[in-house]
Amino acid sequence: MTAPTPTAVSPGRAGWLLVLRDLRLGLRRPGEWLQPLVFFLVVTTLFPLATDPQMSRLRDMAPGALWVAALLSSLLALELLFREDGQDGSLEQLAVSGLPLSWLLLAKTCVHWLLTGLPLVLAAPIVATALGAPYAAIPGVLAALLLGSVTLSLIGAVGAGLTLGLRRGGVLLALLVLPLAVPVLIFGARATALAIALEPMAAPMYLLGAIAVLSATLAPLAAAAAVRISLE
Amino acid sequence: MNWIWFHRLGSPPHFFRIAGKMVPWFAWLAGIAAVTGLVGGLGLAPPDYQQGEGYRIIFVHVPAAVLSTLAYAVMASAAGVGLIWRMNVAHAVAASCAAVGAWFTLVALATGSLWGRPMWGTYWEWDPRLTSELVLLFLYLGYMGLRGAIDDTARADRASAVLALVGVINLPIIHYSVDWWNSLHQGHTLLKFGKASMPPSMLVPLLLMMLAFTLYFAAILLVRARGEVLRRERNARWISEAIGERP
Amino acid sequence: MTLLVADNLHLWRGELHVLRGLSFSVAAGRCLQVTGVNGAGKSTLLRALAGLLPLESGSVHWRGKDTRADHYAFHSELAWLSHGTALKGDLSAPENLRFSAGLRRQFTPADVDAALAHVGFPHSDGRLARQMSAGQQRRVALARVLLLDCALWLLDEPTSNLDTRGQDMFGQILSAHLERGGLAIIATHQALAVPAARLQGLELS
């Protein structure tokens, strides 16, 4: 039998197939992926109820409410990222596929963001408006949340990998990921606050972008190491 | 370069013996430095012209805060060594670091908050250093939580090592972001001590206390790491020999 | 030609030293059947060979190269099947194969149908994996092993949930794999329907 088969698949195509598979799976079970979005809407609704529904007061609170709610709902979605693939043996297959595991996990994380992060970003204009943000602020709010939610998914993948298959995994996942998400929260909420105040928001956006680039570079490697350890 | 010392340090019996010899040295030197530092800090140093006697808490607060970060760095380095060279002793050191580091963090938070009472009139102020300390405490708790959730020691070692490395990359970013966040909301911070502005009568005791805390950390870390090595190697033959040496 | 050599493997499961100094080799066209009582370490051994468990000591060489040093080259020739079938409940059998085997190999829909026919999967209707019986899922998982077209099969209890016809089918595809010069390491207690000359045993105690 001759060594490596000539019909092997390139990592790029393998990643693309994984994206297609996870998208198809997600779309066949929309309920699961929509839950974080619903959670996001409910939590942001609770803020005015718990405080003061005056628009001027809400406007001050809007960035914080938006970002804490986004952080919590992306955390809620994280448990879905590797759980099923870990249980049914798919992750094992990926780990011994001869393809770079970090790359495959990055593909999975991208789909996860498309299914859980992007809906939050798209719902953000409605929520921001309801919390008193002017229409002119919407592009800025969208941009900040777009960059931030991608980064949260990337960082979260490491935590999801580490807690894969653990009892009490959910609470532990929150404890692991939330402290690491502090910089994203700070810069994201600040960028949103500047957007709502219709001021230039370049400084926090640059910092948010820097964290996003760093996470995209390192987080998949850490996630792959974490998943391999969890599969032992 | 000769790496034999490094590999020998990786052998549990060797580490156990060397660490056992080093502990009394660190402990005694820590005691001496602490006594002289406290005499200098509480007795000889003059009261601060702004803060009066209240400032003297820095002789505990600042070393504890420095050590809380240092312990995380040591933990992450040991975890990295353990992960790369598959060195069980290094994992034992990393595992021993977490609780000590968390304790320093807690001391820094408690003393910082006590200091806040006379300074700010409140026990908690969202000061950047205290906030960073708080996040650091959460990082330690996450590390210990992950370790506690995994039954298999080898797996717990590797998983927590990955977390420690991710955390140590994040730590400066968190620190910077919290500083940045604070600079928007508060002009200055009371906890900031310019080195140039501190007279030697305060600086020398402070440095002595830092030395004392560092030596204490080294001593307590080695004691805990020895215990951890014993626990891991409880079935190994060398232990009965080591215990036989000193009945 | 000896392709896989395991030398002096020591494996722990938690505190337990399950395998002490295990050495064996497998040549092209041969099958190693791993047996042993429950808890003897069959799955542990297979997972360690696959590279899913770290080796505390010892080495596994594939084509003369350490599998730990270059696991990509080793894994690209490895078809792995364990207790988890890695089938997605919301996908049909052909979809499952297209995505899971398609990550690693290029093939046509006709190849998928042929592989499913080989494992005796009744018909490639649109049924989703979660509507299949455990035996049918196992067959689809075996079809993936066929599609991956790898030199080395590492299979942990591949015939669990299979009826007698299914076990005969497994004997056929395994024999064909060995005929082509492939290798297989299989942990199972059931007799493998392959020529005795191609079979070697390893009993763990």
XYZ file of C-alpha atoms in Angstrom:
684
model
C 0.000 0.000 0.000
C 1.460 3.322 -0.985
C 1.967 6.167 1.430
C -0.312 9.219 1.591
C -3.286 8.943 -0.702
C -3.283 11.452 -3.551
C -6.931 12.330 -2.992
C -6.234 14.059 0.331
C -8.167 17.246 1.046
C -6.520 20.611 1.631
C -6.989 22.167 5.082
C -8.815 25.078 3.494
C -11.431 22.846 1.925
C -11.695 20.771 5.101
C -12.390 23.903 7.124
C -14.979 25.011 4.588
C -16.751 21.627 4.734
C -16.818 21.840 8.522
C -18.353 25.308 8.254
C -21.008 23.985 5.861
C -21.752 21.016 8.100
C -22.140 23.070 11.272
C -24.255 25.654 9.470
C -26.542 22.931 8.164
C -26.793 21.365 11.603
C -27.516 24.735 13.170
C -30.198 25.601 10.661
C -31.903 22.244 11.191
C -32.177 23.010 14.900
C -32.816 26.758 15.045
C -34.277 26.690 18.549
C -30.985 25.884 20.159
C -29.134 28.711 18.478
C -31.844 31.285 18.941
C -31.939 30.863 22.707
C -28.957 33.171 23.348
C -30.607 35.837 21.211
C -33.835 35.587 23.163
C -31.838 35.693 26.386
C -30.100 38.844 25.155
C -33.422 40.534 24.393
C -34.931 39.515 27.731
C -31.959 40.707 29.770
C -31.828 44.072 28.037
C -35.551 44.432 28.652
C -34.998 43.853 32.351
C -32.690 46.856 32.722
C -35.317 49.573 32.231
C -37.724 47.607 34.428
C -35.171 47.351 37.197
C -34.176 51.016 37.042
C -35.737 54.072 35.524
C -37.398 54.109 32.100
C -36.548 57.771 31.415
C -34.743 57.865 28.092
C -32.023 60.218 29.303
C -31.193 57.893 32.202
C -31.365 54.804 30.017
C -29.002 56.339 27.515
C -26.292 56.545 30.175
C -26.837 52.942 31.062
C -27.256 51.569 27.523
C -23.596 50.652 26.799
C -23.257 48.736 30.040
C -26.588 46.973 29.642
C -25.824 46.044 26.033
C -22.377 44.667 26.802
C -23.156 42.802 29.981
C -26.146 41.201 28.261
C -24.059 40.368 25.173
C -21.311 38.887 27.329
C -23.736 36.716 29.295
C -25.620 35.469 26.279
C -22.450 34.618 24.385
C -21.366 32.744 27.503
C -24.663 30.883 27.496
C -24.084 29.855 23.898
C -20.522 28.685 24.528
C -21.619 25.459 26.106
C -23.050 24.424 22.747
C -19.764 24.981 20.948
C -18.017 21.634 21.553
C -20.450 19.727 23.746
C -22.193 17.605 21.164
C -19.085 16.977 19.087
C -17.320 15.873 22.239
C -20.079 13.483 23.228
C -20.598 11.742 19.899
C -16.910 11.290 19.080
C -16.699 13.898 16.302
C -13.976 15.848 18.090
C -11.931 12.673 18.395
C -12.249 12.195 14.648
C -11.078 15.767 14.087
C -8.158 15.289 16.477
C -6.849 12.265 14.535
C -7.769 13.560 11.082
C -4.245 14.582 10.145
C -5.466 18.152 9.733
C -4.443 21.024 12.038
C -6.925 20.856 14.907
C -6.576 24.575 15.680
C -7.692 25.384 12.148
C -10.716 23.076 12.349
C -11.683 24.530 15.723
C -11.356 28.030 14.296
C -13.827 26.997 11.583
C -16.202 25.661 14.227
C -15.829 28.854 16.252
C -16.631 30.962 13.178
C -19.887 29.076 12.603
C -20.695 29.338 16.272
C -20.276 33.086 16.027
C -22.389 33.242 12.854
C -25.196 31.383 14.602
C -25.058 32.974 18.048
C -22.942 36.134 17.862
C -24.185 37.661 14.638
C -27.886 37.569 15.666
C -26.952 39.566 18.778
C -25.126 42.117 16.665
C -28.104 42.384 14.322
C -30.505 42.763 17.217
C -28.338 45.419 18.833
C -29.742 48.396 16.858
C -33.250 47.631 18.101
C -32.094 47.214 21.674
C -29.892 50.301 21.529
C -32.756 52.381 20.155
C -35.054 51.087 22.855
C -32.454 52.133 25.397
C -32.392 55.662 24.051
C -29.510 55.647 21.594
C -29.903 58.084 18.653
C -30.177 56.606 15.156
C -26.860 58.120 14.163
C -25.176 55.967 16.803
C -26.303 52.665 15.240
C -23.310 52.089 12.902
C -20.885 52.633 15.786
C -22.821 50.341 18.124
C -22.878 47.676 15.416
C -19.166 47.945 14.708
C -18.173 47.698 18.356
C -20.415 44.733 19.032
C -19.316 43.003 15.828
C -15.657 43.146 16.779
C -16.327 42.379 20.422
C -18.582 39.379 19.893
C -16.059 37.754 17.530
C -13.400 38.142 20.195
C -15.678 36.755 22.888
C -16.331 33.666 20.764
C -12.607 33.159 20.207
C -11.692 33.539 23.884
C -14.693 31.466 24.870
C -13.545 28.589 22.667
C -10.561 28.106 24.967
C -12.813 27.912 28.012
C -15.224 25.587 26.204
C -12.308 23.322 25.307
C -11.033 23.251 28.858
C -14.405 22.436 30.401
C -15.379 19.899 27.740
C -16.944 16.848 29.340
C -16.665 18.130 32.905
C -19.412 17.919 35.451
C -20.404 21.394 36.643
C -18.955 22.587 33.367
C -21.362 25.478 32.894
C -20.593 27.511 35.997
C -16.895 26.753 35.700
C -16.943 27.948 32.100
C -18.305 31.293 33.282
C -15.644 31.538 35.965
C -12.884 30.827 33.444
C -14.075 33.050 30.624
C -15.494 36.139 32.328
C -12.209 37.433 33.828
C -10.502 36.941 30.463
C -13.278 38.938 28.816
C -12.761 42.016 30.998
C -10.687 43.970 28.434
C -13.225 43.280 25.667
C -15.995 44.468 27.945
C -14.150 47.651 28.899
C -13.156 48.693 25.392
C -16.413 47.546 23.838
C -18.628 49.349 26.303
C -16.503 52.482 26.005
C -16.696 52.419 22.214
C -20.458 52.004 22.450
C -20.736 54.855 24.931
C -18.783 57.136 22.589
C -20.959 56.053 19.676
C -24.134 56.837 21.592
C -22.716 60.218 22.607
C -21.923 60.764 18.887
C -18.246 61.267 19.625
C -15.267 59.764 17.764
C -14.745 56.196 18.941
C -11.500 55.322 17.169
C -9.334 54.810 20.273
C -11.319 52.014 21.936
C -12.046 50.495 18.521
C -8.341 50.213 17.766
C -7.755 48.540 21.127
C -10.706 46.226 20.543
C -9.278 45.410 17.120
C -5.883 44.665 18.612
C -7.412 42.224 21.086
C -9.435 40.627 18.296
C -6.292 40.068 16.205
C -4.383 38.681 19.168
C -7.265 36.347 20.051
C -7.653 35.149 16.477
C -3.952 34.284 16.450
C -3.535 32.602 19.810
C -6.968 31.412 20.930
C -7.350 28.618 18.331
C -3.964 27.208 19.347
C -4.923 27.278 23.009
C -8.352 25.838 22.208
C -6.767 22.979 20.249
C -4.419 22.209 23.143
C -7.357 22.357 25.553
C -9.510 20.053 23.432
C -6.709 17.511 23.047
C -6.255 17.476 26.811
C -9.987 17.124 27.379
C -10.163 14.174 24.996
C -7.596 12.168 26.959
C 25.216 24.950 28.298
C 24.851 22.312 30.933
C 21.234 21.305 31.475
C 21.826 18.502 33.932
C 20.755 20.606 36.906
C 17.466 21.269 35.127
C 16.762 17.603 34.527
C 17.833 16.679 38.031
C 15.430 19.266 39.411
C 12.739 17.448 37.496
C 13.311 14.270 39.460
C 10.916 14.169 42.415
C 13.326 12.738 45.042
C 15.987 15.275 44.135
C 13.502 18.142 44.231
C 12.090 16.899 47.522
C 15.544 16.839 49.113
C 16.793 20.167 47.722
C 13.528 21.940 48.524
C 13.615 20.559 52.049
C 17.069 22.031 52.556
C 16.077 25.416 51.143
C 12.906 25.955 53.158
C 14.548 26.864 56.528
C 16.858 29.362 54.822
C 14.036 31.156 53.094
C 11.874 31.053 56.190
C 14.526 32.478 58.533
C 15.613 35.170 56.101
C 11.957 36.085 55.552
C 11.507 36.384 59.312
C 14.558 38.620 59.709
C 13.558 40.839 56.798
C 9.993 41.084 58.102
C 11.075 42.069 61.619
C 13.510 44.735 60.434
C 11.039 45.937 57.834
C 8.219 46.235 60.345
C 10.416 48.018 62.913
C 11.552 50.390 60.196
C 8.096 50.851 58.730
C 5.965 51.100 61.843
C 8.537 52.586 64.230
C 11.253 54.542 62.493
C 9.573 55.889 59.367
C 7.955 59.307 59.853
C 4.206 59.757 59.396
C 3.173 60.883 55.926
C 2.552 64.607 55.705
C -0.760 64.054 53.923
C -2.034 60.718 55.148
C -0.671 60.692 58.692
C -0.221 57.259 60.225
C -2.758 55.602 57.958
C -0.310 55.200 55.113
C 1.664 52.579 57.068
C -0.595 49.868 55.673
C 1.442 50.065 52.480
C 4.103 47.985 54.208
C 1.707 45.072 53.915
C -0.484 46.154 51.026
C 2.158 46.878 48.404
C 4.208 43.684 48.969
C 1.039 41.586 48.952
C -0.097 43.189 45.703
C 3.307 42.684 44.070
C 3.477 39.080 45.243
C -0.037 38.310 43.995
C 1.098 39.116 40.455
C 4.497 37.480 40.912
C 2.848 34.276 42.130
C 0.745 34.181 38.964
C 3.852 34.638 36.839
C 5.648 31.859 38.732
C 2.585 29.636 38.403
C 2.331 30.205 34.663
C 6.073 29.676 34.153
C 6.030 26.445 36.128
C 2.937 25.313 34.237
C 4.626 26.130 30.931
C 7.737 24.179 31.905
C 5.538 21.286 32.982
C 3.601 21.361 29.724
C 6.623 21.616 27.432
C 9.091 19.309 29.192
C 6.414 17.064 30.702
C 7.896 17.699 34.108
C 5.686 16.485 36.893
C 7.564 18.478 39.561
C 6.888 21.708 37.675
C 3.170 20.903 37.622
C 3.332 20.287 41.358
C 4.916 23.725 41.847
C 2.244 25.354 39.665
C -0.516 23.619 41.597
C 1.009 24.817 44.874
C 1.217 28.407 43.655
C -2.484 29.002 43.120
C -3.733 29.012 46.690
C -0.774 31.102 47.926
C -1.248 33.590 45.118
C -4.975 33.800 45.790
C -4.203 34.443 49.431
C -1.809 37.304 48.606
C -4.496 38.719 46.331
C -7.021 38.545 49.115
C -4.608 40.242 51.539
C -3.925 42.992 48.998
C -7.662 43.507 48.504
C -8.417 43.534 52.218
C -5.603 45.926 53.125
C -6.403 48.127 50.136
C -9.997 48.353 51.229
C -9.040 49.075 54.852
C -6.724 51.785 53.621
C -9.545 53.172 51.522
C -11.623 53.904 54.609
C -9.465 56.789 55.933
C -8.331 57.860 52.451
C -11.571 57.865 50.466
C -14.064 57.557 53.281
C -15.278 54.259 51.873
C -14.153 50.664 52.009
C -14.411 50.144 48.287
C -13.438 52.519 45.548
C -13.142 51.426 41.909
C -9.480 52.162 41.957
C -7.636 50.534 39.016
C -5.218 48.579 41.185
C -7.915 47.188 43.420
C -10.040 46.363 40.394
C -7.136 44.566 38.725
C -6.523 42.681 41.947
C -10.153 41.626 41.974
C -9.959 40.300 38.426
C -6.734 38.523 39.373
C -8.557 36.874 42.263
C -11.173 35.629 39.792
C -8.400 34.254 37.579
C -6.958 32.357 40.543
C -10.400 31.058 41.494
C -10.984 29.892 37.930
C -7.631 28.087 37.933
C -8.408 26.366 41.221
C -11.944 25.590 40.081
C -10.709 23.933 36.902
C -8.163 21.905 38.842
C -10.813 20.816 41.328
C -13.231 19.782 38.595
C -10.842 17.300 36.945
C -10.226 14.067 38.814
C -7.224 12.812 36.906
C -4.118 14.638 38.159
C -2.231 14.486 34.868
C -5.166 15.877 32.938
C -5.808 18.543 35.574
C -2.133 19.548 35.306
C -2.217 20.024 31.567
C -5.623 21.680 31.371
C -4.833 24.145 34.145
C -1.440 24.829 32.556
C -3.149 25.936 29.352
C -5.427 28.170 31.410
C -2.500 29.667 33.339
C -0.676 30.464 30.091
C -3.764 32.062 28.569
C -4.203 33.994 31.810
C -0.643 35.255 31.913
C -0.950 36.604 28.369
C -4.184 38.277 29.385
C -2.954 39.703 32.664
C -1.088 42.719 31.205
C -4.006 43.376 28.861
C -6.464 43.305 31.737
C -4.206 45.553 33.760
C -3.846 48.018 30.906
C -7.559 48.004 30.108
C -8.517 48.632 33.725
C -6.026 51.499 33.971
C -7.377 52.901 30.733
C -10.953 52.543 31.939
C -10.120 54.256 35.197
C -8.309 57.141 33.562
C -11.597 58.039 31.860
C -13.600 58.147 35.020
C -11.123 59.401 37.607
C -8.364 61.891 37.170
C -5.828 60.355 39.490
C -5.434 57.644 42.030
C -4.479 57.932 45.659
C -2.732 54.578 45.725
C -0.064 55.763 43.349
C 3.278 56.226 45.046
C 5.880 57.965 42.967
C 9.192 56.326 43.702
C 11.012 59.625 43.581
C 8.688 61.230 46.091
C 9.179 58.564 48.732
C 11.927 59.327 51.256
C 14.458 56.586 52.034
C 13.104 56.202 55.556
C 9.879 54.874 53.983
C 11.385 53.261 50.897
C 13.919 51.075 52.736
C 11.357 49.409 55.036
C 9.047 48.951 52.057
C 11.769 47.190 50.086
C 12.604 45.076 53.143
C 8.968 44.058 53.447
C 8.886 43.153 49.772
C 11.969 41.011 50.284
C 10.332 39.400 53.311
C 7.150 38.626 51.377
C 9.126 37.200 48.464
C 11.193 34.950 50.722
C 8.084 33.894 52.594
C 6.428 33.071 49.289
C 9.431 30.978 48.259
C 9.425 29.130 51.583
C 5.696 28.428 51.669
C 5.698 27.483 47.980
C 8.448 24.922 48.527
C 6.697 23.466 51.571
C 3.481 23.108 49.609
C 5.253 21.766 46.521
C 6.992 19.137 48.668
C 3.618 18.074 50.009
C 2.206 17.981 46.493
C 5.158 15.875 45.259
C 4.658 13.486 48.176
C 0.982 13.167 47.365
C 1.675 12.442 43.715
C 4.495 10.007 44.374
C 2.887 8.303 47.337
C 3.410 4.882 45.781
C 7.036 5.436 44.801
C 9.880 3.611 46.487
C 12.045 6.660 47.173
C 9.563 8.036 49.687
C 10.147 5.351 52.276
C 13.868 5.958 51.847
C 13.454 9.712 52.205
C 11.336 9.311 55.299
C 13.727 6.667 56.618
C 16.520 9.233 56.547
C 14.837 11.349 59.142
C 12.545 9.271 61.308
C 6.765 -5.374 5.634
C 6.401 -4.248 9.231
C 4.748 -0.853 9.258
C 3.704 -0.307 12.860
C 6.023 -0.950 15.784
C 5.056 -0.326 19.394
C 7.954 -0.530 21.771
C 7.868 -0.851 25.549
C 4.578 0.956 26.134
C 3.659 1.843 29.678
C 0.208 3.269 30.185
C -1.543 4.585 33.224
C -5.228 5.162 33.618
C -5.386 7.600 36.475
C -3.421 5.973 39.273
C -3.587 2.554 37.712
C -0.590 1.201 35.811
C -2.604 -0.778 33.273
C -0.003 -1.692 30.672
C 3.550 -2.518 31.620
C 6.166 -2.701 28.945
C 4.044 -3.785 25.996
C 5.817 -4.331 22.669
C 4.432 -5.606 19.390
C 4.600 -4.984 15.678
C 2.105 -5.294 12.847
C 3.032 -5.922 9.235
C 1.174 -4.920 6.092
C -1.781 -7.156 5.359
C -2.125 -8.311 8.949
C -4.633 -7.754 11.693
C -3.875 -7.530 15.400
C -6.782 -8.597 17.567
C -6.574 -7.159 21.082
C -8.445 -9.106 23.742
C -8.582 -9.033 27.512
C -11.022 -8.797 30.371
C -12.950 -5.583 30.946
C -10.631 -2.985 32.374
C -7.512 -4.656 31.039
C -6.765 -1.553 29.006
C -7.897 -2.377 25.481
C -9.432 1.011 24.825
C -6.555 2.726 26.612
C -4.087 0.967 24.332
C -5.993 1.875 21.186
C -6.390 5.490 22.237
C -2.683 5.682 23.012
C -1.805 4.189 19.624
C -4.076 6.706 17.919
C -2.316 9.540 19.708
C -5.316 10.553 21.788
C -3.561 9.641 25.033
C -0.077 10.807 25.883
C 2.548 8.087 26.193
C 4.323 8.266 29.524
C 7.064 6.017 28.168
C 7.702 3.889 25.142
C 7.183 4.745 21.501
C 5.003 3.978 18.508
C 6.632 4.030 15.091
C 4.761 4.136 11.793
C 6.742 3.512 8.619
C 9.864 3.866 10.732
C 8.941 7.331 12.033
C 7.915 8.218 15.547
C 4.174 8.920 15.462
C 4.528 11.555 18.173
C 7.160 13.465 16.245
C 5.060 13.703 13.069
C 1.489 12.963 13.981
C 0.066 14.627 10.871
C 1.719 12.077 8.564
C 0.591 9.236 10.815
C -2.965 10.497 11.230
C -3.404 11.035 7.491
C -3.129 7.255 7.121
C -5.247 6.393 10.144
C -8.926 5.478 10.229
C -10.156 5.595 13.803
C -13.423 4.290 15.154
C -14.268 4.096 18.826
C -17.441 3.841 20.862
C -18.656 7.209 19.629
C -19.800 6.827 16.030
C -19.299 10.554 15.344
C -22.555 10.627 13.404
C -24.674 13.744 13.539
C -28.254 12.942 14.443
C -29.660 15.672 12.238
C -27.883 14.526 9.102
C -28.702 11.596 6.831
C -26.199 8.798 6.220
C -24.812 10.210 2.935
C -24.637 13.699 4.442
C -22.773 12.397 7.465
C -20.270 10.636 5.255
C -19.907 13.539 2.879
C -18.938 15.867 5.711
C -17.011 13.656 8.106
C -15.036 11.622 5.585
C -15.038 14.516 3.123
C -12.856 16.529 5.495
C -10.039 14.159 4.647
C -10.709 12.545 1.269
C -12.171 13.560 -2.047
C -14.799 11.231 -3.431
C -17.926 11.252 -5.532
C -21.508 10.601 -4.403
C -21.181 7.242 -6.199
C -18.324 6.346 -3.838
C -20.570 7.114 -0.888
C -23.285 4.864 -2.259
C -20.748 2.112 -2.896
C -19.389 2.347 0.652
C -22.908 2.211 2.087
C -23.654 -0.818 -0.095
C -20.483 -2.511 1.148
C -21.550 -2.207 4.778
C -25.036 -3.409 3.886
C -26.788 -0.196 4.759
C -30.291 -0.939 3.475
C -30.916 2.071 1.233
C -29.645 5.575 1.176
C -33.005 7.127 1.911
C -33.274 10.485 3.591
C -33.476 9.067 7.071
C -31.583 11.054 9.691
C -28.969 9.327 11.821
C -30.980 9.765 14.980
C -33.810 7.750 13.452
C -31.515 4.800 12.766
C -30.950 1.851 15.054
C -27.618 1.508 16.858
C -26.591 -1.265 14.466
C -27.363 0.858 11.431
C -25.394 3.754 12.872
C -22.486 1.395 13.390
C -22.701 0.367 9.744
C -22.594 3.964 8.586
C -19.566 4.545 10.817
C -17.883 1.556 9.173
C -18.734 3.034 5.780
C -16.755 6.090 6.845
C -13.769 3.870 7.635
C -14.024 2.485 4.099
C -14.311 5.928 2.516
C -11.284 7.214 4.408
C -9.255 4.627 2.479
C -6.457 4.528 5.059
C -3.675 2.009 5.460
C -4.206 1.600 9.187
C -7.509 0.852 10.870
C -7.744 1.304 14.626
C -11.143 0.031 15.658
C -12.465 -0.259 19.187
C -15.321 -2.796 19.400
C -16.354 -2.220 15.757
C -18.951 -4.995 15.749
C -20.856 -3.947 18.861
C -24.587 -3.639 18.088
C -24.139 -5.564 14.832
C -26.263 -8.622 14.133
C -24.732 -11.849 12.718
C -25.087 -10.629 9.156
C -23.411 -7.440 10.160
C -20.523 -9.359 11.653
C -20.120 -11.347 8.445
C -20.128 -8.083 6.526
C -17.411 -6.752 8.811
C -15.340 -9.888 8.196
C -15.625 -9.287 4.462
C -14.608 -5.652 4.465
C -11.770 -6.388 6.882
C -10.498 -9.255 4.721
C -10.635 -7.049 1.638
C -8.708 -4.325 3.510
C -6.013 -6.811 4.538
C -5.883 -8.245 1.005
C -5.012 -4.808 -0.297
C -2.114 -4.686 2.148
C -3.825 -2.668 4.855
C -3.307 -3.083 8.592
C -5.869 -3.303 11.327
C -5.699 -3.248 15.096
C -9.037 -4.271 16.535
C -10.171 -4.584 20.122
C -12.954 -7.142 20.172
C -13.879 -10.440 21.754
C -15.790 -11.667 18.770
C -14.033 -13.993 16.368
C -12.838 -12.125 13.301
C -13.679 -13.853 10.039
C -10.281 -13.378 8.413
C -7.713 -16.010 7.331
C -5.722 -17.246 10.299
C -2.463 -16.430 8.532
C -3.381 -12.774 8.597
C -4.421 -12.702 12.228
C -2.302 -12.193 15.298
C -3.546 -11.976 18.844
C -2.619 -9.819 21.802
C -4.146 -10.650 25.146
C -3.984 -8.003 27.835
C -4.162 -9.165 31.422
